[in-house]
Amino acid sequence: MQQIAKIVNSSKLISPKKLSVIVQDTISILEEESSSYRPHDSITGRPGGLLDFSTIDSSLPVIIVPDLHSRGDFFAAILKYKPVFKNTNINGSETVFDLLEQNRIYVICVGDGLHSELHKIRWIAAYNDYEQGNVMGEAISQEMKEGLALMEMVMKCKCTFPKHFHFLKGNHENILNSNRHGNHPFRKFVQEGEMVLAFMQNFYGEDLLRLYACMEDLFPLCAVFPNCVISHAEPIQYFSKDEIIDGLNDAQVTQGLTWTSNGDSQEGSVAKILADLLPTNSYSVYIAGHRPVHGNYSLRQGGKFIQIHNPREWNVAVVFPSVPFNPDLNIISVLPPESTTGGKNG
């Protein structure tokens, strides 16, 4: 936990050497994930797009982390949070980090590590520099410091707790800003995707850029636990279990679990996926992030789909394996008690 605190408080960009080492370590972990919980795909024989914990360690709670978008302080607060879960032995005496060390909890991030959503003015300043040929100016350097610090913490957690900590692929896991394999170039305030690509090329070099992209391509797309299914975005349509397992090789599946806009999903797709992945559980739910919500959550698909990403809040969802998920009770804030507002660092 001291390493995490050091990263989030650092005033410097991660060095190319240090980034290269942690990315390579993370790739090794992702490439070697056990088929006991991450079935290998039928095309390459590598760990596939689905994390299947539906029958493994089925007594453990799951913390679902919405889109991170460079919010390193939010991520660190999650790890420092001391949860109290009724009718369990998790009583507020231990942090989430402690529980991960003891294999007593799962943490699933729905993706979107880079590209802050709360720093529009900084993005505009960075774009002005970019337009004048300065792709490594002060504004973009600060943005990348925060984004890569967040991803360094994510990678360290993945390497330290490989079975119990997972980061799903979101639509922003596209460092190359490509339009292939289910990815699409990204822009919101300005040309964020292209600007981050230019910064990475100039500061870290082409080889490290490609290595980072390789890591992104290994992130799973979906996770299933006894009481829920999780992906970055609402599924665009029904995908079978086998299609999700093979989904990292299928642009339609990758796009369909990472890019869906509100209202674009085929009605009934969530219920069909839940029935396929959790056939004996009538109260399971599908949880995702991607598009921002007002308040703590948004419901669609007859209440079976729950969207939880509010970039201005420090909320996570907690799912228990044998208790129906109640969004009014099980979406909680990890904001430290002394604080009054969250999302300071976007």
PDB file of N, CA, C and O in Angstrom, residues 44-93:
ATOM      1  N   THR A  44      -6.978 -18.919 -30.577  1.00  0.00           N
ATOM      2  CA  THR A  44      -5.536 -18.807 -30.328  1.00  0.00           C
ATOM      3  C   THR A  44      -5.064 -19.692 -29.182  1.00  0.00           C
ATOM      4  O   THR A  44      -3.864 -19.891 -29.014  1.00  0.00           O
ATOM      5  N   GLY A  45      -6.016 -20.171 -28.370  1.00  0.00           N
ATOM      6  CA  GLY A  45      -5.638 -20.947 -27.198  1.00  0.00           C
ATOM      7  C   GLY A  45      -5.144 -20.100 -26.040  1.00  0.00           C
ATOM      8  O   GLY A  45      -4.652 -20.620 -25.041  1.00  0.00           O
ATOM      9  N   ARG A  46      -5.286 -18.789 -26.157  1.00  0.00           N
ATOM     10  CA  ARG A  46      -4.848 -17.871 -25.099  1.00  0.00           C
ATOM     11  C   ARG A  46      -6.020 -17.551 -24.183  1.00  0.00           C
ATOM     12  O   ARG A  46      -7.181 -17.801 -24.528  1.00  0.00           O
ATOM     13  N   PRO A  47      -5.756 -16.971 -22.993  1.00  0.00           N
ATOM     14  CA  PRO A  47      -6.857 -16.558 -22.119  1.00  0.00           C
ATOM     15  C   PRO A  47      -7.855 -15.683 -22.881  1.00  0.00           C
ATOM     16  O   PRO A  47      -7.475 -14.741 -23.570  1.00  0.00           O
ATOM     17  N   GLY A  48      -9.139 -16.029 -22.755  1.00  0.00           N
ATOM     18  CA  GLY A  48     -10.152 -15.398 -23.575  1.00  0.00           C
ATOM     19  C   GLY A  48     -10.772 -14.162 -22.966  1.00  0.00           C
ATOM     20  O   GLY A  48     -10.259 -13.579 -22.008  1.00  0.00           O
ATOM     21  N   GLY A  49     -11.921 -13.782 -23.502  1.00  0.00           N
ATOM     22  CA  GLY A  49     -12.552 -12.528 -23.129  1.00  0.00           C
ATOM     23  C   GLY A  49     -13.418 -12.594 -21.887  1.00  0.00           C
ATOM     24  O   GLY A  49     -13.911 -11.567 -21.433  1.00  0.00           O
ATOM     25  N   LEU A  50     -13.619 -13.788 -21.315  1.00  0.00           N
ATOM     26  CA  LEU A  50     -14.525 -13.942 -20.176  1.00  0.00           C
ATOM     27  C   LEU A  50     -13.779 -14.393 -18.928  1.00  0.00           C
ATOM     28  O   LEU A  50     -13.001 -15.356 -18.964  1.00  0.00           O
ATOM     29  N   LEU A  51     -14.041 -13.695 -17.823  1.00  0.00           N
ATOM     30  CA  LEU A  51     -13.633 -14.155 -16.494  1.00  0.00           C
ATOM     31  C   LEU A  51     -14.832 -14.854 -15.889  1.00  0.00           C
ATOM     32  O   LEU A  51     -15.892 -14.231 -15.699  1.00  0.00           O
ATOM     33  N   ASP A  52     -14.692 -16.140 -15.570  1.00  0.00           N
ATOM     34  CA  ASP A  52     -15.836 -16.909 -15.086  1.00  0.00           C
ATOM     35  C   ASP A  52     -15.605 -17.351 -13.648  1.00  0.00           C
ATOM     36  O   ASP A  52     -14.929 -18.350 -13.377  1.00  0.00           O
ATOM     37  N   PHE A  53     -16.171 -16.588 -12.723  1.00  0.00           N
ATOM     38  CA  PHE A  53     -16.109 -16.914 -11.299  1.00  0.00           C
ATOM     39  C   PHE A  53     -17.482 -17.343 -10.780  1.00  0.00           C
ATOM     40  O   PHE A  53     -17.751 -17.244  -9.589  1.00  0.00           O
ATOM     41  N   SER A  54     -18.339 -17.809 -11.670  1.00  0.00           N
ATOM     42  CA  SER A  54     -19.711 -18.124 -11.282  1.00  0.00           C
ATOM     43  C   SER A  54     -19.796 -19.283 -10.294  1.00  0.00           C
ATOM     44  O   SER A  54     -20.765 -19.393  -9.543  1.00  0.00           O
ATOM     45  N   THR A  55     -18.777 -20.130 -10.270  1.00  0.00           N
ATOM     46  CA  THR A  55     -18.794 -21.272  -9.340  1.00  0.00           C
ATOM     47  C   THR A  55     -17.519 -21.374  -8.522  1.00  0.00           C
ATOM     48  O   THR A  55     -17.297 -22.376  -7.845  1.00  0.00           O
ATOM     49  N   ILE A  56     -16.670 -20.347  -8.579  1.00  0.00           N
ATOM     50  CA  ILE A  56     -15.393 -20.373  -7.862  1.00  0.00           C
ATOM     51  C   ILE A  56     -15.438 -19.350  -6.734  1.00  0.00           C
ATOM     52  O   ILE A  56     -15.824 -18.199  -6.937  1.00  0.00           O
ATOM     53  N   ASP A  57     -15.006 -19.756  -5.530  1.00  0.00           N
ATOM     54  CA  ASP A  57     -14.988 -18.823  -4.389  1.00  0.00           C
ATOM     55  C   ASP A  57     -16.305 -18.059  -4.307  1.00  0.00           C
ATOM     56  O   ASP A  57     -16.342 -16.838  -4.153  1.00  0.00           O
ATOM     57  N   SER A  58     -17.398 -18.774  -4.388  1.00  0.00           N
ATOM     58  CA  SER A  58     -18.704 -18.144  -4.552  1.00  0.00           C
ATOM     59  C   SER A  58     -19.222 -17.454  -3.298  1.00  0.00           C
ATOM     60  O   SER A  58     -20.321 -16.911  -3.297  1.00  0.00           O
ATOM     61  N   SER A  59     -18.437 -17.469  -2.223  1.00  0.00           N
ATOM     62  CA  SER A  59     -18.882 -16.786  -1.005  1.00  0.00           C
ATOM     63  C   SER A  59     -18.312 -15.374  -0.877  1.00  0.00           C
ATOM     64  O   SER A  59     -18.666 -14.653   0.056  1.00  0.00           O
ATOM     65  N   LEU A  60     -17.439 -14.971  -1.791  1.00  0.00           N
ATOM     66  CA  LEU A  60     -16.726 -13.701  -1.635  1.00  0.00           C
ATOM     67  C   LEU A  60     -17.475 -12.529  -2.267  1.00  0.00           C
ATOM     68  O   LEU A  60     -18.028 -12.654  -3.358  1.00  0.00           O
ATOM     69  N   PRO A  61     -17.448 -11.370  -1.595  1.00  0.00           N
ATOM     70  CA  PRO A  61     -18.041 -10.168  -2.198  1.00  0.00           C
ATOM     71  C   PRO A  61     -17.195  -9.658  -3.354  1.00  0.00           C
ATOM     72  O   PRO A  61     -15.993  -9.936  -3.435  1.00  0.00           O
ATOM     73  N   VAL A  62     -17.832  -8.884  -4.226  1.00  0.00           N
ATOM     74  CA  VAL A  62     -17.175  -8.322  -5.402  1.00  0.00           C
ATOM     75  C   VAL A  62     -17.357  -6.807  -5.380  1.00  0.00           C
ATOM     76  O   VAL A  62     -18.482  -6.320  -5.277  1.00  0.00           O
ATOM     77  N   ILE A  63     -16.256  -6.076  -5.461  1.00  0.00           N
ATOM     78  CA  ILE A  63     -16.316  -4.625  -5.616  1.00  0.00           C
ATOM     79  C   ILE A  63     -16.152  -4.301  -7.095  1.00  0.00           C
ATOM     80  O   ILE A  63     -15.174  -4.710  -7.727  1.00  0.00           O
ATOM     81  N   ILE A  64     -17.122  -3.583  -7.644  1.00  0.00           N
ATOM     82  CA  ILE A  64     -17.091  -3.207  -9.057  1.00  0.00           C
ATOM     83  C   ILE A  64     -16.765  -1.718  -9.145  1.00  0.00           C
ATOM     84  O   ILE A  64     -17.485  -0.882  -8.596  1.00  0.00           O
ATOM     85  N   VAL A  65     -15.679  -1.415  -9.833  1.00  0.00           N
ATOM     86  CA  VAL A  65     -15.170  -0.042  -9.934  1.00  0.00           C
ATOM     87  C   VAL A  65     -15.552   0.529 -11.296  1.00  0.00           C
ATOM     88  O   VAL A  65     -15.183  -0.031 -12.329  1.00  0.00           O
ATOM     89  N   PRO A  66     -16.291   1.633 -11.332  1.00  0.00           N
ATOM     90  CA  PRO A  66     -16.655   2.228 -12.627  1.00  0.00           C
ATOM     91  C   PRO A  66     -15.455   2.861 -13.320  1.00  0.00           C
ATOM     92  O   PRO A  66     -14.328   2.817 -12.815  1.00  0.00           O
ATOM     93  N   ASP A  67     -15.692   3.457 -14.455  1.00  0.00           N
ATOM     94  CA  ASP A  67     -14.644   4.072 -15.272  1.00  0.00           C
ATOM     95  C   ASP A  67     -13.712   4.914 -14.396  1.00  0.00           C
ATOM     96  O   ASP A  67     -14.158   5.736 -13.600  1.00  0.00           O
ATOM     97  N   LEU A  68     -12.411   4.758 -14.610  1.00  0.00           N
ATOM     98  CA  LEU A  68     -11.429   5.437 -13.767  1.00  0.00           C
ATOM     99  C   LEU A  68     -10.948   6.766 -14.361  1.00  0.00           C
ATOM    100  O   LEU A  68     -10.803   7.750 -13.653  1.00  0.00           O
ATOM    101  N   HIS A  69     -10.669   6.810 -15.633  1.00  0.00           N
ATOM    102  CA  HIS A  69     -10.320   8.060 -16.323  1.00  0.00           C
ATOM    103  C   HIS A  69      -9.327   8.923 -15.539  1.00  0.00           C
ATOM    104  O   HIS A  69      -9.627  10.064 -15.158  1.00  0.00           O
ATOM    105  N   SER A  70      -8.165   8.348 -15.273  1.00  0.00           N
ATOM    106  CA  SER A  70      -7.043   9.083 -14.664  1.00  0.00           C
ATOM    107  C   SER A  70      -7.282   9.468 -13.208  1.00  0.00           C
ATOM    108  O   SER A  70      -6.506  10.248 -12.655  1.00  0.00           O
ATOM    109  N   ARG A  71      -8.314   8.924 -12.571  1.00  0.00           N
ATOM    110  CA  ARG A  71      -8.623   9.300 -11.190  1.00  0.00           C
ATOM    111  C   ARG A  71      -7.819   8.445 -10.207  1.00  0.00           C
ATOM    112  O   ARG A  71      -8.339   7.562  -9.533  1.00  0.00           O
ATOM    113  N   GLY A  72      -6.533   8.743 -10.114  1.00  0.00           N
ATOM    114  CA  GLY A  72      -5.659   7.974  -9.236  1.00  0.00           C
ATOM    115  C   GLY A  72      -6.026   8.110  -7.773  1.00  0.00           C
ATOM    116  O   GLY A  72      -5.896   7.150  -7.001  1.00  0.00           O
ATOM    117  N   ASP A  73      -6.490   9.295  -7.380  1.00  0.00           N
ATOM    118  CA  ASP A  73      -6.880   9.484  -5.984  1.00  0.00           C
ATOM    119  C   ASP A  73      -8.108   8.647  -5.633  1.00  0.00           C
ATOM    120  O   ASP A  73      -8.207   8.092  -4.539  1.00  0.00           O
ATOM    121  N   PHE A  74      -9.043   8.536  -6.565  1.00  0.00           N
ATOM    122  CA  PHE A  74     -10.217   7.681  -6.387  1.00  0.00           C
ATOM    123  C   PHE A  74      -9.794   6.221  -6.236  1.00  0.00           C
ATOM    124  O   PHE A  74     -10.235   5.510  -5.326  1.00  0.00           O
ATOM    125  N   PHE A  75      -8.902   5.774  -7.110  1.00  0.00           N
ATOM    126  CA  PHE A  75      -8.455   4.387  -7.060  1.00  0.00           C
ATOM    127  C   PHE A  75      -7.730   4.089  -5.745  1.00  0.00           C
ATOM    128  O   PHE A  75      -7.961   3.054  -5.109  1.00  0.00           O
ATOM    129  N   ALA A  76      -6.858   5.003  -5.322  1.00  0.00           N
ATOM    130  CA  ALA A  76      -6.150   4.809  -4.055  1.00  0.00           C
ATOM    131  C   ALA A  76      -7.129   4.782  -2.885  1.00  0.00           C
ATOM    132  O   ALA A  76      -6.955   4.015  -1.930  1.00  0.00           O
ATOM    133  N   ALA A  77      -8.183   5.616  -2.956  1.00  0.00           N
ATOM    134  CA  ALA A  77      -9.182   5.631  -1.888  1.00  0.00           C
ATOM    135  C   ALA A  77      -9.928   4.303  -1.795  1.00  0.00           C
ATOM    136  O   ALA A  77     -10.285   3.857  -0.691  1.00  0.00           O
ATOM    137  N   ILE A  78     -10.157   3.663  -2.934  1.00  0.00           N
ATOM    138  CA  ILE A  78     -10.795   2.346  -2.926  1.00  0.00           C
ATOM    139  C   ILE A  78      -9.933   1.347  -2.165  1.00  0.00           C
ATOM    140  O   ILE A  78     -10.412   0.592  -1.310  1.00  0.00           O
ATOM    141  N   LEU A  79      -8.642   1.341  -2.454  1.00  0.00           N
ATOM    142  CA  LEU A  79      -7.743   0.383  -1.813  1.00  0.00           C
ATOM    143  C   LEU A  79      -7.609   0.650  -0.318  1.00  0.00           C
ATOM    144  O   LEU A  79      -7.399  -0.274   0.475  1.00  0.00           O
ATOM    145  N   LYS A  80      -7.741   1.920   0.095  1.00  0.00           N
ATOM    146  CA  LYS A  80      -7.623   2.282   1.515  1.00  0.00           C
ATOM    147  C   LYS A  80      -8.945   2.159   2.271  1.00  0.00           C
ATOM    148  O   LYS A  80      -8.967   2.250   3.499  1.00  0.00           O
ATOM    149  N   TYR A  81     -10.024   1.975   1.544  1.00  0.00           N
ATOM    150  CA  TYR A  81     -11.339   1.931   2.158  1.00  0.00           C
ATOM    151  C   TYR A  81     -11.480   0.711   3.065  1.00  0.00           C
ATOM    152  O   TYR A  81     -11.030  -0.390   2.728  1.00  0.00           O
ATOM    153  N   LYS A  82     -12.097   0.915   4.234  1.00  0.00           N
ATOM    154  CA  LYS A  82     -12.331  -0.171   5.188  1.00  0.00           C
ATOM    155  C   LYS A  82     -13.819  -0.516   5.188  1.00  0.00           C
ATOM    156  O   LYS A  82     -14.620   0.117   5.890  1.00  0.00           O
ATOM    157  N   PRO A  83     -14.216  -1.507   4.392  1.00  0.00           N
ATOM    158  CA  PRO A  83     -15.644  -1.810   4.261  1.00  0.00           C
ATOM    159  C   PRO A  83     -16.201  -2.533   5.482  1.00  0.00           C
ATOM    160  O   PRO A  83     -15.488  -3.241   6.198  1.00  0.00           O
ATOM    161  N   VAL A  84     -17.477  -2.306   5.702  1.00  0.00           N
ATOM    162  CA  VAL A  84     -18.239  -3.036   6.703  1.00  0.00           C
ATOM    163  C   VAL A  84     -19.392  -3.716   5.970  1.00  0.00           C
ATOM    164  O   VAL A  84     -20.279  -3.039   5.440  1.00  0.00           O
ATOM    165  N   PHE A  85     -19.361  -5.025   5.905  1.00  0.00           N
ATOM    166  CA  PHE A  85     -20.403  -5.776   5.222  1.00  0.00           C
ATOM    167  C   PHE A  85     -21.155  -6.619   6.241  1.00  0.00           C
ATOM    168  O   PHE A  85     -20.566  -7.485   6.902  1.00  0.00           O
ATOM    169  N   LYS A  86     -22.439  -6.366   6.376  1.00  0.00           N
ATOM    170  CA  LYS A  86     -23.245  -7.104   7.345  1.00  0.00           C
ATOM    171  C   LYS A  86     -23.240  -8.596   7.039  1.00  0.00           C
ATOM    172  O   LYS A  86     -23.180  -9.016   5.887  1.00  0.00           O
ATOM    173  N   ASN A  87     -23.320  -9.378   8.099  1.00  0.00           N
ATOM    174  CA  ASN A  87     -23.400 -10.841   8.004  1.00  0.00           C
ATOM    175  C   ASN A  87     -22.174 -11.456   7.341  1.00  0.00           C
ATOM    176  O   ASN A  87     -22.245 -12.515   6.721  1.00  0.00           O
ATOM    177  N   THR A  88     -21.031 -10.739   7.430  1.00  0.00           N
ATOM    178  CA  THR A  88     -19.760 -11.278   6.950  1.00  0.00           C
ATOM    179  C   THR A  88     -18.708 -11.003   8.012  1.00  0.00           C
ATOM    180  O   THR A  88     -18.959 -10.335   9.011  1.00  0.00           O
ATOM    181  N   ASN A  89     -17.504 -11.530   7.779  1.00  0.00           N
ATOM    182  CA  ASN A  89     -16.386 -11.240   8.684  1.00  0.00           C
ATOM    183  C   ASN A  89     -15.597 -10.021   8.239  1.00  0.00           C
ATOM    184  O   ASN A  89     -14.482  -9.789   8.699  1.00  0.00           O
ATOM    185  N   ILE A  90     -16.171  -9.234   7.348  1.00  0.00           N
ATOM    186  CA  ILE A  90     -15.557  -7.976   6.901  1.00  0.00           C
ATOM    187  C   ILE A  90     -16.206  -6.857   7.695  1.00  0.00           C
ATOM    188  O   ILE A  90     -17.329  -6.423   7.396  1.00  0.00           O
ATOM    189  N   ASN A  91     -15.514  -6.380   8.730  1.00  0.00           N
ATOM    190  CA  ASN A  91     -16.148  -5.559   9.755  1.00  0.00           C
ATOM    191  C   ASN A  91     -15.549  -4.168   9.916  1.00  0.00           C
ATOM    192  O   ASN A  91     -15.755  -3.515  10.940  1.00  0.00           O
ATOM    193  N   GLY A  92     -14.790  -3.706   8.929  1.00  0.00           N
ATOM    194  CA  GLY A  92     -14.237  -2.363   8.999  1.00  0.00           C
ATOM    195  C   GLY A  92     -12.852  -2.278   9.607  1.00  0.00           C
ATOM    196  O   GLY A  92     -12.290  -1.185   9.717  1.00  0.00           O
ATOM    197  N   SER A  93     -12.280  -3.399   9.974  1.00  0.00           N
ATOM    198  CA  SER A  93     -10.944  -3.389  10.574  1.00  0.00           C
ATOM    199  C   SER A  93      -9.834  -3.521   9.543  1.00  0.00           C
ATOM    200  O   SER A  93      -8.660  -3.335   9.869  1.00  0.00           O
TER     201      SER A  93
END
